Short mmCIF file of C-alpha atoms and ligand atoms in Angstrom, two decimals:
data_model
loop_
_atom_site.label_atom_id
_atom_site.label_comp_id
_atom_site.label_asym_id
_atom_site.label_seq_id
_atom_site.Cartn_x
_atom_site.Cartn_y
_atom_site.Cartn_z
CA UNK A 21 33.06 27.47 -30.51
CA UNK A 22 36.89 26.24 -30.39
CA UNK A 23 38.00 29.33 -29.26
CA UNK A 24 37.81 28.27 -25.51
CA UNK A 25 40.02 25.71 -23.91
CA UNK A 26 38.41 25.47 -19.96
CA UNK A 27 34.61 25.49 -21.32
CA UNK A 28 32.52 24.08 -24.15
CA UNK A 29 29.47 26.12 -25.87
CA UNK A 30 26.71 24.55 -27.12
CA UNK A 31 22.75 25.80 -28.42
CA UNK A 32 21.60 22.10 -28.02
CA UNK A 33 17.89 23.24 -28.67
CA UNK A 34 16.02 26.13 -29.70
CA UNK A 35 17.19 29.45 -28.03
CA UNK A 36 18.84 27.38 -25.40
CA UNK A 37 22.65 28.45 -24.85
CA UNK A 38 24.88 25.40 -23.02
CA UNK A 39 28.34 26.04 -21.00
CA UNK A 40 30.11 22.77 -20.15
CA UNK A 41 33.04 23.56 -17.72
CA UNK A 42 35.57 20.90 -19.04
CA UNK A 43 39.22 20.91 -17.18
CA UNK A 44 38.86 17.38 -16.17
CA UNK A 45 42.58 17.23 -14.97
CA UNK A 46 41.89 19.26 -11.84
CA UNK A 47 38.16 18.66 -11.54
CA UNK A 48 36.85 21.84 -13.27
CA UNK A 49 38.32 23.57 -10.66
CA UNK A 50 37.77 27.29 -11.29
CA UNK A 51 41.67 28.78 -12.43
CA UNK A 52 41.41 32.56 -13.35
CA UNK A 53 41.74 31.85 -17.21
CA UNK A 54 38.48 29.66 -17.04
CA UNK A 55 36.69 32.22 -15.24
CA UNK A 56 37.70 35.01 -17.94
CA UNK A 57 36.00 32.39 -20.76
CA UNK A 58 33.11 31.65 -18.58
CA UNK A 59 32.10 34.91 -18.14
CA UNK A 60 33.06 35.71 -22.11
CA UNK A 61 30.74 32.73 -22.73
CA UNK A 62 27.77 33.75 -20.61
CA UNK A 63 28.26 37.84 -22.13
CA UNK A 64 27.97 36.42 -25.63
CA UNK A 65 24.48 34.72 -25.29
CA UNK A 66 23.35 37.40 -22.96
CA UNK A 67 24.35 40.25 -25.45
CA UNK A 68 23.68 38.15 -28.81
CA UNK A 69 21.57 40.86 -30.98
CA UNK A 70 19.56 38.84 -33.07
CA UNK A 71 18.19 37.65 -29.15
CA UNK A 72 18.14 33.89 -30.41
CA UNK A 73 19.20 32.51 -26.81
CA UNK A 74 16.43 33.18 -24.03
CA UNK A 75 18.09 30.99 -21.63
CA UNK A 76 21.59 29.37 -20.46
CA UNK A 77 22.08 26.45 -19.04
CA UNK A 78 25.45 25.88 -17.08
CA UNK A 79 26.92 22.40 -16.35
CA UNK A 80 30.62 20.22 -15.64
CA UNK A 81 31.12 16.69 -16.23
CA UNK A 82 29.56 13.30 -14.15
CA UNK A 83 32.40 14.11 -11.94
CA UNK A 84 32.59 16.92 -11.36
CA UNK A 85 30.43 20.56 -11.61
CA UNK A 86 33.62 22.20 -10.06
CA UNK A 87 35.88 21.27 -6.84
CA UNK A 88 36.27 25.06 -6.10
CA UNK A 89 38.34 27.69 -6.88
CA UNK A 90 42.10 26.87 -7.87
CA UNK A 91 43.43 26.20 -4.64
CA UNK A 92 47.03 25.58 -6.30
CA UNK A 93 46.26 29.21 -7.95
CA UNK A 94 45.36 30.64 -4.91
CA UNK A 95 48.03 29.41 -2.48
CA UNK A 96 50.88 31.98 -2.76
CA UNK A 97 48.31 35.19 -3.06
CA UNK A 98 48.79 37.69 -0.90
CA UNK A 99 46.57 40.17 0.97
CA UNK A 100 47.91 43.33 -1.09
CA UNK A 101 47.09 41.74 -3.80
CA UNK A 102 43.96 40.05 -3.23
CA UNK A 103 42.74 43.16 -1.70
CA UNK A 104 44.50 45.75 -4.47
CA UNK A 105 42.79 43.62 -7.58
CA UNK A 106 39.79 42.68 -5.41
CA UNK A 107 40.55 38.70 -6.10
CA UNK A 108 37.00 36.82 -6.75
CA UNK A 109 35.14 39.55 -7.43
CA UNK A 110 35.09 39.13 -11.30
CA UNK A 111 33.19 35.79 -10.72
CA UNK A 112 29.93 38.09 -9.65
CA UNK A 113 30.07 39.13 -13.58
CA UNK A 114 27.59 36.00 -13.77
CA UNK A 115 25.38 37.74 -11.84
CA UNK A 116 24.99 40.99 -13.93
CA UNK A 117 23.73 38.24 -16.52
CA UNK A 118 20.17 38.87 -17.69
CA UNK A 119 18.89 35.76 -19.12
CA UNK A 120 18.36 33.03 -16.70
CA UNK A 121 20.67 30.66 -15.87
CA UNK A 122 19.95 27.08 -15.03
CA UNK A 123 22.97 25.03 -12.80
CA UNK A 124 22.70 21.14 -14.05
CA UNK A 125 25.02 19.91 -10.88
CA UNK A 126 26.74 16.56 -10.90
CA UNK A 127 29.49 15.48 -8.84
CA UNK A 128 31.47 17.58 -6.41
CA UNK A 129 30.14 21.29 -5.83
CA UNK A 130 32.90 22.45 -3.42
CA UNK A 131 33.51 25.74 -2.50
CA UNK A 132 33.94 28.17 -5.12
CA UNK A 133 31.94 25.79 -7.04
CA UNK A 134 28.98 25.67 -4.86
CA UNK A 135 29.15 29.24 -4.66
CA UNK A 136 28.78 29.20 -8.83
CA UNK A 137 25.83 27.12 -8.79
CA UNK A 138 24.50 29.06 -6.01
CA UNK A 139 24.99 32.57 -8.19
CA UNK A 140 22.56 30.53 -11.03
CA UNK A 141 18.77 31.38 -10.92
CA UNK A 142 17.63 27.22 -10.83
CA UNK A 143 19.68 24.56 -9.64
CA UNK A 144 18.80 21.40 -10.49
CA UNK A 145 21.55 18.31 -9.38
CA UNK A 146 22.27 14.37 -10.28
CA UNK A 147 21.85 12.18 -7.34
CA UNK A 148 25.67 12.34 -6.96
CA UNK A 149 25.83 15.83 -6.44
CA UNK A 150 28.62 16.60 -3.37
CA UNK A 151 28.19 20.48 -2.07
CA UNK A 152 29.80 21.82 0.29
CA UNK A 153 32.01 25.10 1.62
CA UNK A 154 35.13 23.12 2.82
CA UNK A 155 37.25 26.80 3.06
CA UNK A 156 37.32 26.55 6.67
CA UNK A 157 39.60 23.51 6.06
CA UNK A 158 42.21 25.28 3.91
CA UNK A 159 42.15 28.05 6.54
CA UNK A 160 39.91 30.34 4.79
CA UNK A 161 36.19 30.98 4.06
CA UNK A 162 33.45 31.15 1.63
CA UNK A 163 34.76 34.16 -0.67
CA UNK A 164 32.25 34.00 -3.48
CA UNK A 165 29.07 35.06 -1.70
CA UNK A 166 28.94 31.63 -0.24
CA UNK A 167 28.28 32.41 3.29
CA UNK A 168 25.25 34.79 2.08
CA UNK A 169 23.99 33.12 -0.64
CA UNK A 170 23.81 29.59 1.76
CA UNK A 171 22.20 31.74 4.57
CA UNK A 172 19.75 33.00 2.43
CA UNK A 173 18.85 29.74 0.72
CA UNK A 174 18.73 27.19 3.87
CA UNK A 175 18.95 29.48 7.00
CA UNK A 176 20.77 30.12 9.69
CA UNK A 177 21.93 26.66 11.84
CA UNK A 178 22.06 24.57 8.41
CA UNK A 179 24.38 27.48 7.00
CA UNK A 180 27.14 28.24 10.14
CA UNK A 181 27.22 24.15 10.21
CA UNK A 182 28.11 23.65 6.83
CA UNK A 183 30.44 26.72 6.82
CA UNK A 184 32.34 26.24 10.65
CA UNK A 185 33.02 22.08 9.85
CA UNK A 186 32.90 22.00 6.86
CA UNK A 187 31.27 18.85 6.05
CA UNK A 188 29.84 18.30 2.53
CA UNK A 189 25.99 17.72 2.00
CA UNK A 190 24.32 15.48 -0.59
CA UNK A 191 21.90 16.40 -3.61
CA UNK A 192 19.02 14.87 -1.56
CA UNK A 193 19.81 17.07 1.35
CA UNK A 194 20.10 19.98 -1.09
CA UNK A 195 16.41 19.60 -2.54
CA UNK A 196 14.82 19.45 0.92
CA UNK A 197 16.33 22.23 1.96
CA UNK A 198 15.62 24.27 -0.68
CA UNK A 199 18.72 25.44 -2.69
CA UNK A 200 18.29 23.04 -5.05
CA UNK A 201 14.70 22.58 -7.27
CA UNK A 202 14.96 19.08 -8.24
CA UNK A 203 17.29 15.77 -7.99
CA UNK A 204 17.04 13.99 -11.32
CA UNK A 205 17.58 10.28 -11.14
CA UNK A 206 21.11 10.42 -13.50
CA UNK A 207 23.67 13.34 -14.36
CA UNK A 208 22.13 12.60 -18.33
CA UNK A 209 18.59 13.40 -16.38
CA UNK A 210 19.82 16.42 -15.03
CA UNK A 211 20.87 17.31 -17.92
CA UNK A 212 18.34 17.10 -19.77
CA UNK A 213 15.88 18.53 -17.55
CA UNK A 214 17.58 21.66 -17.15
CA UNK A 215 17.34 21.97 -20.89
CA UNK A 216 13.41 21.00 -20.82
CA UNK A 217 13.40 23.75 -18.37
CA UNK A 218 15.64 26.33 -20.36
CA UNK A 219 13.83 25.43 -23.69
CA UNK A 220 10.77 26.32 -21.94
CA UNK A 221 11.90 29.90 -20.26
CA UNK A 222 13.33 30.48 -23.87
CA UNK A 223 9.86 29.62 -25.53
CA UNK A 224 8.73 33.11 -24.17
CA UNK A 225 8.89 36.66 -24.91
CA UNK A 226 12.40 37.92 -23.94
CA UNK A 227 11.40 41.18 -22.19
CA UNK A 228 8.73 39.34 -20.12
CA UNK A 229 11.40 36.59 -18.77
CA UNK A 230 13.62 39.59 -18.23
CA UNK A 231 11.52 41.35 -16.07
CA UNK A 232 10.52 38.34 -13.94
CA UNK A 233 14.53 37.26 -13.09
CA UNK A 234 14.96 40.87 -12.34
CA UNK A 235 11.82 40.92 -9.97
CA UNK A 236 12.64 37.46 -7.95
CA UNK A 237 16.18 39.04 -7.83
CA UNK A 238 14.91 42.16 -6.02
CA UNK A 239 13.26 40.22 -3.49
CA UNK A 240 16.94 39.92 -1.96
CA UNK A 241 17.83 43.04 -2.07
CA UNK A 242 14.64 44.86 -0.75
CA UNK A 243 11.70 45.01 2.01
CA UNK A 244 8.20 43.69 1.07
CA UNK A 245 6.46 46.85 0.79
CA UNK A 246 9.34 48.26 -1.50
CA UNK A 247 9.77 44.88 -3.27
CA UNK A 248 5.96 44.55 -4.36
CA UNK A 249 6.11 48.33 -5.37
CA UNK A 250 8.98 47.21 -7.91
CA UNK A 251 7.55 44.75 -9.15
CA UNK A 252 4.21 46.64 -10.11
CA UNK A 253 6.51 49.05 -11.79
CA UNK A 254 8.21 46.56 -14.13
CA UNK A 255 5.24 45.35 -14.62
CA UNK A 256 3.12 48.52 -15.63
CA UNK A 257 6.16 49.02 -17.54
CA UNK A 258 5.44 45.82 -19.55
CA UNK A 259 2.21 47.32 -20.96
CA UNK A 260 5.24 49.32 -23.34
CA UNK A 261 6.33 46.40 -24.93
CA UNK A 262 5.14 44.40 -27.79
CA UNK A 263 4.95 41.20 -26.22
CA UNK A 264 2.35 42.22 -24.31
CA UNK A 265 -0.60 42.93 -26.96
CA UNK A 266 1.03 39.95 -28.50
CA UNK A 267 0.44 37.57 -25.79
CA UNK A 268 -2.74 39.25 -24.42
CA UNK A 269 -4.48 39.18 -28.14
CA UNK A 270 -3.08 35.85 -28.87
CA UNK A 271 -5.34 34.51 -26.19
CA UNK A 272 -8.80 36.42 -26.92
CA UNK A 273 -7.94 35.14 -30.38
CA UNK A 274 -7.23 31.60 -29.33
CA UNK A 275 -4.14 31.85 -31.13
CA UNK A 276 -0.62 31.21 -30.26
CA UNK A 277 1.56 33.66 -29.65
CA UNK A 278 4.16 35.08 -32.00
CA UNK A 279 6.92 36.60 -29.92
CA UNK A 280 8.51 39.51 -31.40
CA UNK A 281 10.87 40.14 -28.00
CA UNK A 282 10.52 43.30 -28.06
N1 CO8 B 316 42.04 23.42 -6.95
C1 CO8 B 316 43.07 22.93 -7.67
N2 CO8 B 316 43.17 21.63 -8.03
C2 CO8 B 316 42.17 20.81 -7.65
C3 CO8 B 316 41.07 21.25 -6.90
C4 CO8 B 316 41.02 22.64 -6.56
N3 CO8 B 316 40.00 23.17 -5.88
N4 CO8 B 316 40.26 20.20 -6.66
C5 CO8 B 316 40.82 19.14 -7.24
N5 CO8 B 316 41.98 19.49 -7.84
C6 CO8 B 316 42.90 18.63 -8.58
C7 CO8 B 316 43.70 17.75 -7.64
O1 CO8 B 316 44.80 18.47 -7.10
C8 CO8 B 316 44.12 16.64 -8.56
O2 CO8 B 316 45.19 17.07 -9.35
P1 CO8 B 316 46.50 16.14 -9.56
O3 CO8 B 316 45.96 14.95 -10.33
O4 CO8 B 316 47.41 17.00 -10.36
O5 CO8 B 316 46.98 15.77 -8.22
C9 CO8 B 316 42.91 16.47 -9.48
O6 CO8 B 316 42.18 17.70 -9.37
C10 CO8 B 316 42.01 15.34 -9.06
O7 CO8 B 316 41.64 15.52 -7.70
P2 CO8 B 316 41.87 14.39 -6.57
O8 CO8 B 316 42.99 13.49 -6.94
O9 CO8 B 316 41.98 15.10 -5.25
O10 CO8 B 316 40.48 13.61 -6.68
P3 CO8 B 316 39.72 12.82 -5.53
O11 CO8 B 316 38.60 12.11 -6.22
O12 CO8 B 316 40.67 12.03 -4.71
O13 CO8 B 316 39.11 13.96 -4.56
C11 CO8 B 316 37.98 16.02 -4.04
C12 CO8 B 316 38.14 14.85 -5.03
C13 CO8 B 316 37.41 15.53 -2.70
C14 CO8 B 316 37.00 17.01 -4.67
C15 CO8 B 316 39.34 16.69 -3.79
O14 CO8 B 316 39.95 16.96 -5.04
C16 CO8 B 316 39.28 17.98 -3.03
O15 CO8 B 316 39.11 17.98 -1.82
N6 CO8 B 316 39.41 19.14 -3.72
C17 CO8 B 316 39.44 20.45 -3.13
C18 CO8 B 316 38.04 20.88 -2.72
C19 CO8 B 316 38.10 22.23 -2.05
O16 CO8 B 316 38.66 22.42 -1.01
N7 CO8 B 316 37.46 23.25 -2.68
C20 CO8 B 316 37.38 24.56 -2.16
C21 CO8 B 316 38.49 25.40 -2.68
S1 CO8 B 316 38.54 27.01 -1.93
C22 CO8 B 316 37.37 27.89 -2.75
O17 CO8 B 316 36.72 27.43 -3.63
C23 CO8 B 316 37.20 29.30 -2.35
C24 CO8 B 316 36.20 30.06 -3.24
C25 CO8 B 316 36.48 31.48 -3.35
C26 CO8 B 316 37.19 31.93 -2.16
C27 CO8 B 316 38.12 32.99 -2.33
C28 CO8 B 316 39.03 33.04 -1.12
C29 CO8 B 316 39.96 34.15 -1.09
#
């Protein structure tokens, strides 16, 4: 796909969509015109018809996953229009994504760029992985969900110390507290694991790995009570599909599983 120029698309294995951020010059750092092919990217594999991707996985370079949001961009904005065309909030467009999405995470994860891997559903990172929310240093905040998505994912103390001094963090540091899955033991590891991982997710019926991003999502956004209600519902509603006898009569039948995805 040469239509891009700030991102590289890939289907390195089987139903396994890959977006490589690639503006080395500034660090992938997230301009406006890559976010518009980012989001083009991600809409393509999540909307493909013939449903051949089943999962995404989302990456930069050694370097650098993405130093933030274009800071040199950014610098003359002003609040009428930041406010008037609601600046940042096309980047949540990766969110209305239905497949899952997998962050590989090497090198520096600052600001806006943390707050991109945080908006994937697994994070994985190289053992050179730099995060951090350094906003408070350019006399701003987090603006990308950054201060609630960090909250949510290490708590409280961690969160307000990471966002009020904004002091970077370290992929080790990342894994133990939870916002990241897994260090690998090389960017190529991480990698590659994320697209063990995504080649796996994609192995399965599309409806079925649907329903179980949109359940874990819910768990945000809801109560327990309410939450386990939903899920029970999506999942009585999975009787509907295909898949389901599929799966469930491949196993009595010791058989594998044809998936028809639908
Ligand atoms: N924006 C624009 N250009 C950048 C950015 C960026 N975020 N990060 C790096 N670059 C550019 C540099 O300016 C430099 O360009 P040039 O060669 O033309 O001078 C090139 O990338 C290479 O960078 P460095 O020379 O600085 O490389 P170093 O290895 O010395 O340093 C660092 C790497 C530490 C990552 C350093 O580049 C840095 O501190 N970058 C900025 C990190 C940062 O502050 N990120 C947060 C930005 S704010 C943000 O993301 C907000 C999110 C949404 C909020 C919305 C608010 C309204």
């Amino acid at each position: 796909d040469q239509k891009y120029e700030y991102i590289v698309t890939s289907t390195p294995r089987p139903g396994v969509g890959q977006i490589t951020l690639n503006r080395p010059k500034a660090l992938n750092a997230l301009c406006s015109p890559l976010m518009t092919e980012l989001n083009a990217a991600l809409r393509a594999f999540d909307r493909d018809e013939s449903k051949s991707i089943g999962a995404v996985v989302l990456t930069g370079s050694d370097r650098a996953f993405a130093a933030g949001a274009d800071i040199k961009e950014m610098k003359d904005l002003e609040f009428s229009s930041a406010y008037g065309r609601d600046f940042i909030k096309a980047w949540s467009e990766l969110t209305e994504i239905t497949l899952p999405i997998i962050a590989a995470v090497n090198g520096y994860a600052l600001g806006g760029g943390c707050e991109l891997a945080m908006m994937a559903d697994i994070m994985y990172c190289g053992p050179k992985a730099v995060f951090g929310q350094p906003e408070i240093k350019l006399g701003v905040i987090p603006g990308a969900g950054g201060s609630q998505r960090l909250t949510r994912a290490i708590g409280k103390s961690k969160a307000m110390e990471i966002i009020l001094t904004g002091k970077n963090f370290t992929a080790e540091e990342a894994e133990k507290w939870g916002l990241a899955s897994k260090v690998f033991e090389s960017p190529e590891a991480c990698v590659n694991g994320a697209l063990d991982t995504a080649e796996v997710i994609a192995s399965y019926g599309r409806l079925a790995v649907k329903a179980g991003k949109e359940v874990v999502n819910q768990a945000y956004e809801t109560g327990l009570a309410e939450g386990v209600k939903y899920e029970r519902r999506i999942f009585h509603g999975l009787f509907a599909s295909k898949d389901q006898k599929i799966g469930m009569t491949a196993f009595a039948n010791k058989q594998k599983p044809e998936w028809s995805h639908e």
